[in-house]
């Protein structure tokens, strides 16, 4: 992450896995970040905004107005709308909290003619204008004046965003060296109903519950990452935060399967557990018995076996539509048999990194899960062209197929996929046997909107240039493709003007 240099106007927030990172403050308050939910957005989140020319030049170019650069770093205290040291940015602060030299201007002090000033604080216009800005930019624009902050602090501008708070950002250091929990009122005003807490302990979670006004009923989603939460902390959190229906535990190695048995509540409909060393088959037993309304389960657990996939109840077989088993190395085709019989209504399935699953397992999926709309088989090295034939023959509703690092797939497999009229997104990253001839099969797929060929070493410039026939394509990824030359990108810009080409 770098600050603005040499006239570069790109904001200092680089999208990575849906994260918008706000840079660290020099005042020691740390940084905050905001997550955006959809993959389609993450590629565009920090691109320059297409803002209509509503503000007058006199206002936009006036050097006297203390409007911060969109590249200004933001502290957690600023983002939350609480007081911070004079050196901190003042995002969302009350005028009484701002330092005297940085007082927010009132509307009558804005530059320009009266009509221009009136236009700049017209809330009807602002309510439309602010939709064009990213989350980082909205945080900065909230500093301009009280009117802008009042408009921007409406919950509608923050829907789908999740604040990411690190443990060091949850406390202010007082002059005597004591720690004081920060005010989270600014988050409550904007109506945030989901949080991601990183590196927190049981005590930190209790402090969060006591200090966030909406914690008891208003928080719907909680994510804990790389935290030292124990069984007791997990039980207290889910008992106190009665509104939580979505729970994520990632890199939390201090809770046990017994903690899941004692804390999981039937209201939870979506659960994600990844990289937690104490999770094995008994954890799946707890999930299956205690979460009858489960609709989505995301699991990365190295010690879960085939037996666990038979634990799901009949009701979960009806309600559960999303199952992601990522890097579950012990899962084999026998586990797939258990899964397709216990969860027959899946519409989203990921077996990414389940390296023991073969073509026979994919055949079971294709024959029994006809409602699938998304299938991820990435990093399954035993998958061959035969698996793609099963998919093409039986999964007629499939819209998304991920085959990254399936190194045994060839042009023949792509010929099978070319018959799938509903497929909209196809990922073939690092499929090292795919050649130009295989691309020709894809040219008849008018339904394709997203195609990733990143890292495919055998594709040439000539073969890639044929992709201009896919006129409905919206996104094309060619990262690390030797055949993707500057001339080719220029050619695409001319012949695929509506497609975002990722170099």
GROMACS .gro file of C-alpha atoms in nm:
model
  503
    1UNK     CA    1   0.000   0.000   0.000
    2UNK     CA    2   0.138   0.335  -0.094
    3UNK     CA    3   0.028   0.689  -0.048
    4UNK     CA    4  -0.036   0.931  -0.330
    5UNK     CA    5   0.277   1.018  -0.526
    6UNK     CA    6   0.369   1.205  -0.842
    7UNK     CA    7   0.015   1.315  -0.908
    8UNK     CA    8  -0.126   0.963  -0.888
    9UNK     CA    9  -0.494   1.003  -0.800
   10UNK     CA   10  -0.565   0.640  -0.718
   11UNK     CA   11  -0.693   0.599  -0.361
   12UNK     CA   12  -0.456   0.415  -0.127
   13UNK     CA   13  -0.693   0.122  -0.084
   14UNK     CA   14  -0.605  -0.184  -0.283
   15UNK     CA   15  -0.884  -0.441  -0.321
   16UNK     CA   16  -0.777  -0.789  -0.210
   17UNK     CA   17  -1.030  -1.068  -0.154
   18UNK     CA   18  -1.305  -0.812  -0.108
   19UNK     CA   19  -1.112  -0.603   0.146
   20UNK     CA   20  -1.076  -0.228   0.130
   21UNK     CA   21  -0.777  -0.143   0.346
   22UNK     CA   22  -0.752   0.200   0.501
   23UNK     CA   23  -0.385   0.284   0.570
   24UNK     CA   24  -0.226   0.293   0.913
   25UNK     CA   25  -0.236   0.626   1.091
   26UNK     CA   26   0.090   0.781   1.214
   27UNK     CA   27  -0.085   0.863   1.542
   28UNK     CA   28  -0.077   0.499   1.650
   29UNK     CA   29  -0.451   0.441   1.625
   30UNK     CA   30  -0.395   0.175   1.363
   31UNK     CA   31  -0.613   0.122   1.060
   32UNK     CA   32  -0.956  -0.001   0.975
   33UNK     CA   33  -1.091  -0.169   0.670
   34UNK     CA   34  -1.425  -0.239   0.518
   35UNK     CA   35  -1.528  -0.551   0.334
   36UNK     CA   36  -1.752  -0.553   0.034
   37UNK     CA   37  -1.950  -0.863  -0.029
   38UNK     CA   38  -1.945  -0.948  -0.397
   39UNK     CA   39  -1.649  -1.054  -0.614
   40UNK     CA   40  -1.777  -0.845  -0.902
   41UNK     CA   41  -1.739  -0.530  -0.695
   42UNK     CA   42  -1.392  -0.597  -0.559
   43UNK     CA   43  -1.229  -0.544  -0.898
   44UNK     CA   44  -1.383  -0.201  -0.934
   45UNK     CA   45  -1.395  -0.083  -0.575
   46UNK     CA   46  -1.096   0.146  -0.594
   47UNK     CA   47  -1.113   0.254  -0.956
   48UNK     CA   48  -1.174   0.626  -1.017
   49UNK     CA   49  -1.536   0.720  -0.959
   50UNK     CA   50  -1.760   0.815  -1.249
   51UNK     CA   51  -1.900   1.121  -1.075
   52UNK     CA   52  -2.139   1.347  -1.264
   53UNK     CA   53  -2.039   1.712  -1.287
   54UNK     CA   54  -2.285   1.844  -1.030
   55UNK     CA   55  -2.047   2.047  -0.817
   56UNK     CA   56  -1.944   2.378  -0.960
   57UNK     CA   57  -1.579   2.439  -1.058
   58UNK     CA   58  -1.561   2.715  -0.800
   59UNK     CA   59  -1.634   2.467  -0.523
   60UNK     CA   60  -1.437   2.175  -0.663
   61UNK     CA   61  -1.119   2.376  -0.722
   62UNK     CA   62  -1.132   2.611  -0.425
   63UNK     CA   63  -0.805   2.578  -0.237
   64UNK     CA   64  -0.927   2.743   0.085
   65UNK     CA   65  -1.184   2.479   0.170
   66UNK     CA   66  -1.041   2.215   0.404
   67UNK     CA   67  -1.151   1.919   0.192
   68UNK     CA   68  -0.905   1.630   0.240
   69UNK     CA   69  -0.758   1.440  -0.049
   70UNK     CA   70  -0.931   1.111  -0.131
   71UNK     CA   71  -0.591   0.957  -0.065
   72UNK     CA   72  -0.582   1.078   0.294
   73UNK     CA   73  -0.523   0.799   0.547
   74UNK     CA   74  -0.810   0.733   0.787
   75UNK     CA   75  -0.787   0.612   1.146
   76UNK     CA   76  -1.035   0.383   1.314
   77UNK     CA   77  -1.136   0.664   1.546
   78UNK     CA   78  -1.208   0.883   1.246
   79UNK     CA   79  -1.402   0.611   1.068
   80UNK     CA   80  -1.607   0.543   1.381
   81UNK     CA   81  -1.684   0.910   1.431
   82UNK     CA   82  -1.514   0.952   1.769
   83UNK     CA   83  -1.262   1.199   1.899
   84UNK     CA   84  -0.897   1.149   1.818
   85UNK     CA   85  -0.572   1.338   1.862
   86UNK     CA   86  -0.521   1.658   1.662
   87UNK     CA   87  -0.300   1.475   1.415
   88UNK     CA   88  -0.576   1.230   1.323
   89UNK     CA   89  -0.814   1.261   1.031
   90UNK     CA   90  -1.157   1.382   1.132
   91UNK     CA   91  -1.393   1.148   0.951
   92UNK     CA   92  -1.740   1.181   1.097
   93UNK     CA   93  -1.640   1.379   1.407
   94UNK     CA   94  -1.886   1.605   1.577
   95UNK     CA   95  -1.791   1.968   1.541
   96UNK     CA   96  -1.731   1.990   1.914
   97UNK     CA   97  -1.477   1.706   1.890
   98UNK     CA   98  -1.275   1.861   1.610
   99UNK     CA   99  -0.965   2.059   1.691
  100UNK     CA  100  -1.008   2.437   1.663
  101UNK     CA  101  -0.785   2.466   1.358
  102UNK     CA  102  -0.975   2.201   1.168
  103UNK     CA  103  -1.335   2.299   1.235
  104UNK     CA  104  -1.577   2.172   0.975
  105UNK     CA  105  -1.723   2.455   0.767
  106UNK     CA  106  -2.091   2.535   0.793
  107UNK     CA  107  -2.284   2.558   0.464
  108UNK     CA  108  -2.283   2.939   0.458
  109UNK     CA  109  -1.899   2.936   0.466
  110UNK     CA  110  -1.866   2.732   0.148
  111UNK     CA  111  -1.707   2.927  -0.140
  112UNK     CA  112  -1.881   3.042  -0.453
  113UNK     CA  113  -2.202   3.228  -0.521
  114UNK     CA  114  -2.513   3.173  -0.306
  115UNK     CA  115  -2.664   2.952  -0.576
  116UNK     CA  116  -2.348   2.740  -0.589
  117UNK     CA  117  -2.340   2.705  -0.212
  118UNK     CA  118  -2.705   2.605  -0.211
  119UNK     CA  119  -2.637   2.345  -0.478
  120UNK     CA  120  -2.343   2.200  -0.283
  121UNK     CA  121  -2.561   2.132   0.022
  122UNK     CA  122  -2.880   2.033  -0.156
  123UNK     CA  123  -2.958   1.704   0.018
  124UNK     CA  124  -3.168   1.578  -0.271
  125UNK     CA  125  -2.870   1.613  -0.504
  126UNK     CA  126  -2.624   1.478  -0.247
  127UNK     CA  127  -2.837   1.170  -0.190
  128UNK     CA  128  -2.793   1.085  -0.557
  129UNK     CA  129  -2.434   1.203  -0.593
  130UNK     CA  130  -2.284   0.999  -0.311
  131UNK     CA  131  -2.384   0.667  -0.467
  132UNK     CA  132  -2.098   0.717  -0.714
  133UNK     CA  133  -1.824   0.696  -0.451
  134UNK     CA  134  -1.644   0.401  -0.297
  135UNK     CA  135  -1.648   0.328   0.075
  136UNK     CA  136  -1.306   0.489   0.127
  137UNK     CA  137  -1.415   0.802  -0.055
  138UNK     CA  138  -1.737   0.830   0.145
  139UNK     CA  139  -1.535   0.823   0.466
  140UNK     CA  140  -1.330   1.119   0.346
  141UNK     CA  141  -1.625   1.313   0.202
  142UNK     CA  142  -1.792   1.296   0.543
  143UNK     CA  143  -1.525   1.546   0.659
  144UNK     CA  144  -1.632   1.823   0.424
  145UNK     CA  145  -1.916   1.969   0.628
  146UNK     CA  146  -2.196   1.880   0.864
  147UNK     CA  147  -2.452   1.851   0.586
  148UNK     CA  148  -2.241   1.607   0.387
  149UNK     CA  149  -2.176   1.400   0.697
  150UNK     CA  150  -2.545   1.391   0.787
  151UNK     CA  151  -2.633   1.268   0.439
  152UNK     CA  152  -2.348   1.019   0.421
  153UNK     CA  153  -2.421   0.870   0.764
  154UNK     CA  154  -2.752   0.731   0.642
  155UNK     CA  155  -2.741   0.351   0.669
  156UNK     CA  156  -2.835   0.309   0.301
  157UNK     CA  157  -2.483   0.417   0.197
  158UNK     CA  158  -2.319   0.140   0.402
  159UNK     CA  159  -2.533  -0.161   0.318
  160UNK     CA  160  -2.322  -0.466   0.235
  161UNK     CA  161  -2.010  -0.329   0.403
  162UNK     CA  162  -1.845  -0.490   0.704
  163UNK     CA  163  -1.601  -0.298   0.927
  164UNK     CA  164  -1.282  -0.492   1.005
  165UNK     CA  165  -1.143  -0.400   1.347
  166UNK     CA  166  -0.808  -0.521   1.483
  167UNK     CA  167  -0.769  -0.561   1.856
  168UNK     CA  168  -0.521  -0.272   1.887
  169UNK     CA  169  -0.776  -0.039   1.729
  170UNK     CA  170  -1.039  -0.113   1.990
  171UNK     CA  171  -0.859   0.082   2.263
  172UNK     CA  172  -0.729   0.433   2.317
  173UNK     CA  173  -0.420   0.478   2.533
  174UNK     CA  174  -0.485   0.737   2.801
  175UNK     CA  175  -0.211   0.974   2.929
  176UNK     CA  176  -0.160   0.754   3.235
  177UNK     CA  177  -0.100   0.449   3.018
  178UNK     CA  178  -0.441   0.293   3.083
  179UNK     CA  179  -0.654   0.161   2.801
  180UNK     CA  180  -1.001   0.286   2.722
  181UNK     CA  181  -1.235   0.112   2.479
  182UNK     CA  182  -1.312   0.333   2.180
  183UNK     CA  183  -1.659   0.468   2.113
  184UNK     CA  184  -1.842   0.280   1.838
  185UNK     CA  185  -2.128   0.528   1.814
  186UNK     CA  186  -2.029   0.629   1.461
  187UNK     CA  187  -2.076   0.271   1.345
  188UNK     CA  188  -2.416   0.252   1.514
  189UNK     CA  189  -2.538   0.570   1.342
  190UNK     CA  190  -2.458   0.414   1.005
  191UNK     CA  191  -2.642   0.099   1.105
  192UNK     CA  192  -2.364  -0.156   1.061
  193UNK     CA  193  -2.510  -0.499   1.139
  194UNK     CA  194  -2.194  -0.703   1.081
  195UNK     CA  195  -1.837  -0.687   1.212
  196UNK     CA  196  -1.508  -0.867   1.160
  197UNK     CA  197  -1.286  -0.867   1.469
  198UNK     CA  198  -0.921  -0.967   1.425
  199UNK     CA  199  -0.690  -1.089   1.701
  200UNK     CA  200  -0.939  -1.045   1.982
  201UNK     CA  201  -0.966  -1.229   2.314
  202UNK     CA  202  -1.267  -1.322   2.526
  203UNK     CA  203  -1.231  -0.992   2.717
  204UNK     CA  204  -1.221  -0.788   2.395
  205UNK     CA  205  -1.542  -0.949   2.276
  206UNK     CA  206  -1.714  -0.872   2.607
  207UNK     CA  207  -1.601  -0.509   2.579
  208UNK     CA  208  -1.734  -0.493   2.223
  209UNK     CA  209  -2.072  -0.627   2.334
  210UNK     CA  210  -2.090  -0.370   2.617
  211UNK     CA  211  -1.985  -0.074   2.401
  212UNK     CA  212  -2.160  -0.124   2.067
  213UNK     CA  213  -2.519  -0.001   2.102
  214UNK     CA  214  -2.659  -0.249   1.852
  215UNK     CA  215  -2.470  -0.555   1.975
  216UNK     CA  216  -2.753  -0.730   2.158
  217UNK     CA  217  -3.012  -0.742   1.880
  218UNK     CA  218  -2.886  -0.540   1.584
  219UNK     CA  219  -2.574  -0.735   1.484
  220UNK     CA  220  -2.662  -1.009   1.236
  221UNK     CA  221  -2.316  -1.122   1.130
  222UNK     CA  222  -1.997  -1.177   1.330
  223UNK     CA  223  -1.657  -1.284   1.202
  224UNK     CA  224  -1.363  -1.366   1.430
  225UNK     CA  225  -1.022  -1.409   1.267
  226UNK     CA  226  -0.689  -1.511   1.419
  227UNK     CA  227  -0.841  -1.469   1.762
  228UNK     CA  228  -0.786  -1.641   2.097
  229UNK     CA  229  -1.153  -1.690   2.174
  230UNK     CA  230  -1.216  -1.989   2.400
  231UNK     CA  231  -1.518  -2.211   2.449
  232UNK     CA  232  -1.639  -1.978   2.727
  233UNK     CA  233  -1.597  -1.666   2.511
  234UNK     CA  234  -1.783  -1.823   2.221
  235UNK     CA  235  -2.069  -1.924   2.448
  236UNK     CA  236  -2.097  -1.576   2.601
  237UNK     CA  237  -2.086  -1.405   2.261
  238UNK     CA  238  -2.366  -1.613   2.108
  239UNK     CA  239  -2.572  -1.593   2.426
  240UNK     CA  240  -2.545  -1.215   2.452
  241UNK     CA  241  -2.566  -1.128   2.080
  242UNK     CA  242  -2.912  -1.264   2.016
  243UNK     CA  243  -2.933  -1.125   1.663
  244UNK     CA  244  -2.637  -1.314   1.515
  245UNK     CA  245  -2.745  -1.549   1.236
  246UNK     CA  246  -2.417  -1.559   1.041
  247UNK     CA  247  -2.097  -1.669   1.215
  248UNK     CA  248  -1.741  -1.703   1.086
  249UNK     CA  249  -1.448  -1.848   1.281
  250UNK     CA  250  -1.113  -1.836   1.102
  251UNK     CA  251  -0.774  -1.915   1.249
  252UNK     CA  252  -0.919  -1.949   1.599
  253UNK     CA  253  -0.730  -2.233   1.766
  254UNK     CA  254  -0.838  -2.198   2.129
  255UNK     CA  255  -1.197  -2.315   2.105
  256UNK     CA  256  -1.278  -2.686   2.086
  257UNK     CA  257  -1.554  -2.904   1.950
  258UNK     CA  258  -1.704  -2.902   2.299
  259UNK     CA  259  -1.736  -2.525   2.264
  260UNK     CA  260  -1.943  -2.568   1.950
  261UNK     CA  261  -2.170  -2.814   2.129
  262UNK     CA  262  -2.228  -2.567   2.412
  263UNK     CA  263  -2.264  -2.245   2.214
  264UNK     CA  264  -2.420  -2.305   1.870
  265UNK     CA  265  -2.776  -2.177   1.854
  266UNK     CA  266  -3.058  -2.286   1.622
  267UNK     CA  267  -3.101  -1.929   1.493
  268UNK     CA  268  -2.770  -1.951   1.303
  269UNK     CA  269  -2.832  -2.003   0.932
  270UNK     CA  270  -2.481  -1.953   0.792
  271UNK     CA  271  -2.158  -2.085   0.943
  272UNK     CA  272  -1.798  -2.062   0.822
  273UNK     CA  273  -1.514  -2.243   0.998
  274UNK     CA  274  -1.165  -2.237   0.852
  275UNK     CA  275  -0.812  -2.306   0.967
  276UNK     CA  276  -0.919  -2.399   1.320
  277UNK     CA  277  -0.707  -2.691   1.433
  278UNK     CA  278  -0.959  -2.842   1.676
  279UNK     CA  279  -1.231  -2.898   1.417
  280UNK     CA  280  -1.295  -3.256   1.304
  281UNK     CA  281  -1.588  -3.494   1.258
  282UNK     CA  282  -1.743  -3.419   1.599
  283UNK     CA  283  -1.773  -3.054   1.503
  284UNK     CA  284  -1.982  -3.155   1.202
  285UNK     CA  285  -2.198  -3.365   1.434
  286UNK     CA  286  -2.260  -3.055   1.648
  287UNK     CA  287  -2.343  -2.847   1.342
  288UNK     CA  288  -2.584  -3.107   1.206
  289UNK     CA  289  -2.772  -3.150   1.532
  290UNK     CA  290  -2.777  -2.793   1.663
  291UNK     CA  291  -2.836  -2.593   1.343
  292UNK     CA  292  -3.158  -2.724   1.187
  293UNK     CA  293  -3.209  -2.405   0.983
  294UNK     CA  294  -2.863  -2.406   0.828
  295UNK     CA  295  -2.864  -2.272   0.473
  296UNK     CA  296  -2.489  -2.223   0.417
  297UNK     CA  297  -2.184  -2.407   0.549
  298UNK     CA  298  -1.827  -2.315   0.459
  299UNK     CA  299  -1.569  -2.552   0.597
  300UNK     CA  300  -1.192  -2.576   0.573
  301UNK     CA  301  -1.084  -2.855   0.803
  302UNK     CA  302  -0.797  -3.090   0.739
  303UNK     CA  303  -0.925  -3.363   0.974
  304UNK     CA  304  -1.286  -3.399   0.858
  305UNK     CA  305  -1.348  -3.741   0.704
  306UNK     CA  306  -1.608  -3.901   0.477
  307UNK     CA  307  -1.810  -4.015   0.780
  308UNK     CA  308  -1.894  -3.658   0.883
  309UNK     CA  309  -2.076  -3.587   0.556
  310UNK     CA  310  -2.342  -3.842   0.651
  311UNK     CA  311  -2.437  -3.655   0.970
  312UNK     CA  312  -2.663  -3.393   0.812
  313UNK     CA  313  -3.031  -3.424   0.906
  314UNK     CA  314  -3.331  -3.454   0.678
  315UNK     CA  315  -3.433  -3.092   0.751
  316UNK     CA  316  -3.086  -2.965   0.661
  317UNK     CA  317  -3.114  -3.164   0.341
  318UNK     CA  318  -3.409  -2.944   0.259
  319UNK     CA  319  -3.277  -2.607   0.382
  320UNK     CA  320  -2.903  -2.619   0.304
  321UNK     CA  321  -2.830  -2.477  -0.040
  322UNK     CA  322  -2.460  -2.385  -0.010
  323UNK     CA  323  -2.176  -2.616   0.090
  324UNK     CA  324  -1.810  -2.525   0.049
  325UNK     CA  325  -1.554  -2.787   0.149
  326UNK     CA  326  -1.219  -2.619   0.094
  327UNK     CA  327  -0.897  -2.816   0.139
  328UNK     CA  328  -1.072  -3.101   0.318
  329UNK     CA  329  -0.792  -3.337   0.225
  330UNK     CA  330  -0.944  -3.649   0.379
  331UNK     CA  331  -1.267  -3.630   0.177
  332UNK     CA  332  -1.286  -3.899  -0.095
  333UNK     CA  333  -1.552  -4.020  -0.336
  334UNK     CA  334  -1.715  -4.205  -0.045
  335UNK     CA  335  -1.769  -3.871   0.126
  336UNK     CA  336  -1.923  -3.739  -0.193
  337UNK     CA  337  -2.169  -4.029  -0.186
  338UNK     CA  338  -2.273  -3.934   0.168
  339UNK     CA  339  -2.301  -3.568   0.076
  340UNK     CA  340  -2.521  -3.604  -0.234
  341UNK     CA  341  -2.766  -3.822  -0.042
  342UNK     CA  342  -2.782  -3.606   0.273
  343UNK     CA  343  -2.786  -3.266   0.097
  344UNK     CA  344  -2.975  -3.317  -0.231
  345UNK     CA  345  -3.091  -2.957  -0.273
  346UNK     CA  346  -2.752  -2.787  -0.302
  347UNK     CA  347  -2.726  -2.503  -0.552
  348UNK     CA  348  -2.367  -2.402  -0.463
  349UNK     CA  349  -2.093  -2.661  -0.406
  350UNK     CA  350  -1.719  -2.624  -0.367
  351UNK     CA  351  -1.477  -2.916  -0.344
  352UNK     CA  352  -1.177  -2.689  -0.391
  353UNK     CA  353  -0.859  -2.856  -0.271
  354UNK     CA  354  -1.030  -3.190  -0.201
  355UNK     CA  355  -0.745  -3.361  -0.378
  356UNK     CA  356  -0.872  -3.718  -0.335
  357UNK     CA  357  -1.193  -3.658  -0.532
  358UNK     CA  358  -1.181  -3.809  -0.882
  359UNK     CA  359  -1.396  -3.816  -1.195
  360UNK     CA  360  -1.622  -4.073  -1.029
  361UNK     CA  361  -1.697  -3.828  -0.751
  362UNK     CA  362  -1.786  -3.559  -1.004
  363UNK     CA  363  -2.015  -3.807  -1.180
  364UNK     CA  364  -2.202  -3.858  -0.851
  365UNK     CA  365  -2.238  -3.483  -0.813
  366UNK     CA  366  -2.365  -3.436  -1.167
  367UNK     CA  367  -2.617  -3.719  -1.146
  368UNK     CA  368  -2.761  -3.627  -0.805
  369UNK     CA  369  -2.731  -3.250  -0.765
  370UNK     CA  370  -2.920  -3.128  -1.070
  371UNK     CA  371  -3.004  -2.793  -0.906
  372UNK     CA  372  -2.639  -2.681  -0.894
  373UNK     CA  373  -2.576  -2.330  -1.023
  374UNK     CA  374  -2.216  -2.297  -0.903
  375UNK     CA  375  -1.950  -2.571  -0.886
  376UNK     CA  376  -1.588  -2.522  -0.775
  377UNK     CA  377  -1.343  -2.804  -0.853
  378UNK     CA  378  -1.027  -2.595  -0.833
  379UNK     CA  379  -0.708  -2.761  -0.708
  380UNK     CA  380  -0.849  -3.110  -0.771
  381UNK     CA  381  -0.556  -3.263  -0.958
  382UNK     CA  382  -0.733  -3.593  -1.035
  383UNK     CA  383  -1.011  -3.429  -1.235
  384UNK     CA  384  -0.988  -3.499  -1.611
  385UNK     CA  385  -1.187  -3.425  -1.925
  386UNK     CA  386  -1.424  -3.709  -1.836
  387UNK     CA  387  -1.551  -3.509  -1.537
  388UNK     CA  388  -1.634  -3.220  -1.768
  389UNK     CA  389  -1.837  -3.453  -1.987
  390UNK     CA  390  -2.045  -3.555  -1.684
  391UNK     CA  391  -2.095  -3.190  -1.593
  392UNK     CA  392  -2.201  -3.089  -1.944
  393UNK     CA  393  -2.445  -3.379  -1.975
  394UNK     CA  394  -2.630  -3.341  -1.644
  395UNK     CA  395  -2.586  -2.995  -1.491
  396UNK     CA  396  -2.805  -2.794  -1.725
  397UNK     CA  397  -2.864  -2.512  -1.474
  398UNK     CA  398  -2.496  -2.453  -1.399
  399UNK     CA  399  -2.397  -2.087  -1.429
  400UNK     CA  400  -2.049  -2.085  -1.273
  401UNK     CA  401  -1.771  -2.343  -1.306
  402UNK     CA  402  -1.428  -2.306  -1.142
  403UNK     CA  403  -1.152  -2.534  -1.272
  404UNK     CA  404  -0.842  -2.348  -1.154
  405UNK     CA  405  -0.530  -2.567  -1.134
  406UNK     CA  406  -0.707  -2.873  -1.276
  407UNK     CA  407  -0.389  -2.958  -1.463
  408UNK     CA  408  -0.524  -3.263  -1.648
  409UNK     CA  409  -0.795  -3.075  -1.836
  410UNK     CA  410  -0.732  -3.044  -2.211
  411UNK     CA  411  -0.900  -2.897  -2.518
  412UNK     CA  412  -1.126  -3.202  -2.533
  413UNK     CA  413  -1.280  -3.109  -2.200
  414UNK     CA  414  -1.353  -2.759  -2.326
  415UNK     CA  415  -1.536  -2.907  -2.623
  416UNK     CA  416  -1.779  -3.070  -2.377
  417UNK     CA  417  -1.833  -2.742  -2.192
  418UNK     CA  418  -1.914  -2.558  -2.515
  419UNK     CA  419  -2.258  -2.725  -2.516
  420UNK     CA  420  -2.361  -2.563  -2.185
  421UNK     CA  421  -2.601  -2.285  -2.275
  422UNK     CA  422  -2.650  -2.157  -1.918
  423UNK     CA  423  -2.281  -2.117  -1.821
  424UNK     CA  424  -2.198  -1.752  -1.749
  425UNK     CA  425  -1.866  -1.772  -1.560
  426UNK     CA  426  -1.578  -2.006  -1.643
  427UNK     CA  427  -1.247  -2.006  -1.455
  428UNK     CA  428  -0.954  -2.191  -1.615
  429UNK     CA  429  -0.664  -2.034  -1.426
  430UNK     CA  430  -0.337  -2.225  -1.463
  431UNK     CA  431  -0.489  -2.507  -1.667
  432UNK     CA  432  -0.156  -2.574  -1.828
  433UNK     CA  433  -0.277  -2.805  -2.109
  434UNK     CA  434  -0.537  -2.570  -2.259
  435UNK     CA  435  -0.434  -2.451  -2.606
  436UNK     CA  436  -0.567  -2.226  -2.881
  437UNK     CA  437  -0.775  -2.509  -3.028
  438UNK     CA  438  -0.963  -2.538  -2.701
  439UNK     CA  439  -1.047  -2.168  -2.705
  440UNK     CA  440  -1.219  -2.214  -3.041
  441UNK     CA  441  -1.476  -2.437  -2.869
  442UNK     CA  442  -1.560  -2.156  -2.628
  443UNK     CA  443  -1.636  -1.906  -2.903
  444UNK     CA  444  -1.983  -2.051  -2.950
  445UNK     CA  445  -2.077  -1.988  -2.585
  446UNK     CA  446  -2.285  -1.675  -2.619
  447UNK     CA  447  -2.393  -1.696  -2.254
  448UNK     CA  448  -2.041  -1.638  -2.118
  449UNK     CA  449  -2.001  -1.315  -1.925
  450UNK     CA  450  -1.678  -1.391  -1.735
  451UNK     CA  451  -1.380  -1.590  -1.859
  452UNK     CA  452  -1.052  -1.635  -1.672
  453UNK     CA  453  -0.751  -1.774  -1.855
  454UNK     CA  454  -0.488  -1.644  -1.614
  455UNK     CA  455  -0.162  -1.837  -1.618
  456UNK     CA  456  -0.246  -2.059  -1.917
  457UNK     CA  457   0.104  -2.087  -2.072
  458UNK     CA  458   0.016  -2.241  -2.411
  459UNK     CA  459  -0.226  -1.975  -2.532
  460UNK     CA  460  -0.091  -1.753  -2.808
  461UNK     CA  461  -0.179  -1.403  -2.917
  462UNK     CA  462  -0.352  -1.543  -3.224
  463UNK     CA  463  -0.567  -1.777  -3.022
  464UNK     CA  464  -0.660  -1.513  -2.767
  465UNK     CA  465  -0.752  -1.259  -3.032
  466UNK     CA  466  -1.040  -1.483  -3.139
  467UNK     CA  467  -1.215  -1.406  -2.811
  468UNK     CA  468  -1.350  -1.085  -2.968
  469UNK     CA  469  -1.629  -1.306  -3.101
  470UNK     CA  470  -1.765  -1.321  -2.745
  471UNK     CA  471  -1.932  -0.983  -2.772
  472UNK     CA  472  -2.138  -1.031  -2.454
  473UNK     CA  473  -1.825  -1.086  -2.243
  474UNK     CA  474  -1.806  -0.848  -1.945
  475UNK     CA  475  -1.481  -0.959  -1.779
  476UNK     CA  476  -1.174  -1.131  -1.920
  477UNK     CA  477  -0.874  -1.220  -1.704
  478UNK     CA  478  -0.541  -1.274  -1.881
  479UNK     CA  479  -0.294  -1.227  -1.595
  480UNK     CA  480   0.036  -1.413  -1.649
  481UNK     CA  481  -0.062  -1.525  -1.999
  482UNK     CA  482   0.250  -1.518  -2.223
  483UNK     CA  483   0.031  -1.456  -2.526
  484UNK     CA  484  -0.131  -1.148  -2.377
  485UNK     CA  485   0.069  -0.865  -2.535
  486UNK     CA  486   0.015  -0.487  -2.521
  487UNK     CA  487  -0.101  -0.502  -2.883
  488UNK     CA  488  -0.360  -0.761  -2.789
  489UNK     CA  489  -0.498  -0.547  -2.506
  490UNK     CA  490  -0.527  -0.255  -2.746
  491UNK     CA  491  -0.709  -0.483  -2.991
  492UNK     CA  492  -0.952  -0.587  -2.717
  493UNK     CA  493  -1.016  -0.226  -2.618
  494UNK     CA  494  -1.128  -0.159  -2.973
  495UNK     CA  495  -1.332  -0.472  -3.035
  496UNK     CA  496  -1.457  -0.553  -2.683
  497UNK     CA  497  -1.530  -0.200  -2.555
  498UNK     CA  498  -1.775  -0.318  -2.287
  499UNK     CA  499  -1.546  -0.586  -2.146
  500UNK     CA  500  -1.312  -0.527  -1.852
  501UNK     CA  501  -0.983  -0.695  -1.947
  502UNK     CA  502  -0.758  -0.773  -1.648
  503UNK     CA  503  -0.395  -0.769  -1.753
   0.00000   0.00000   0.00000
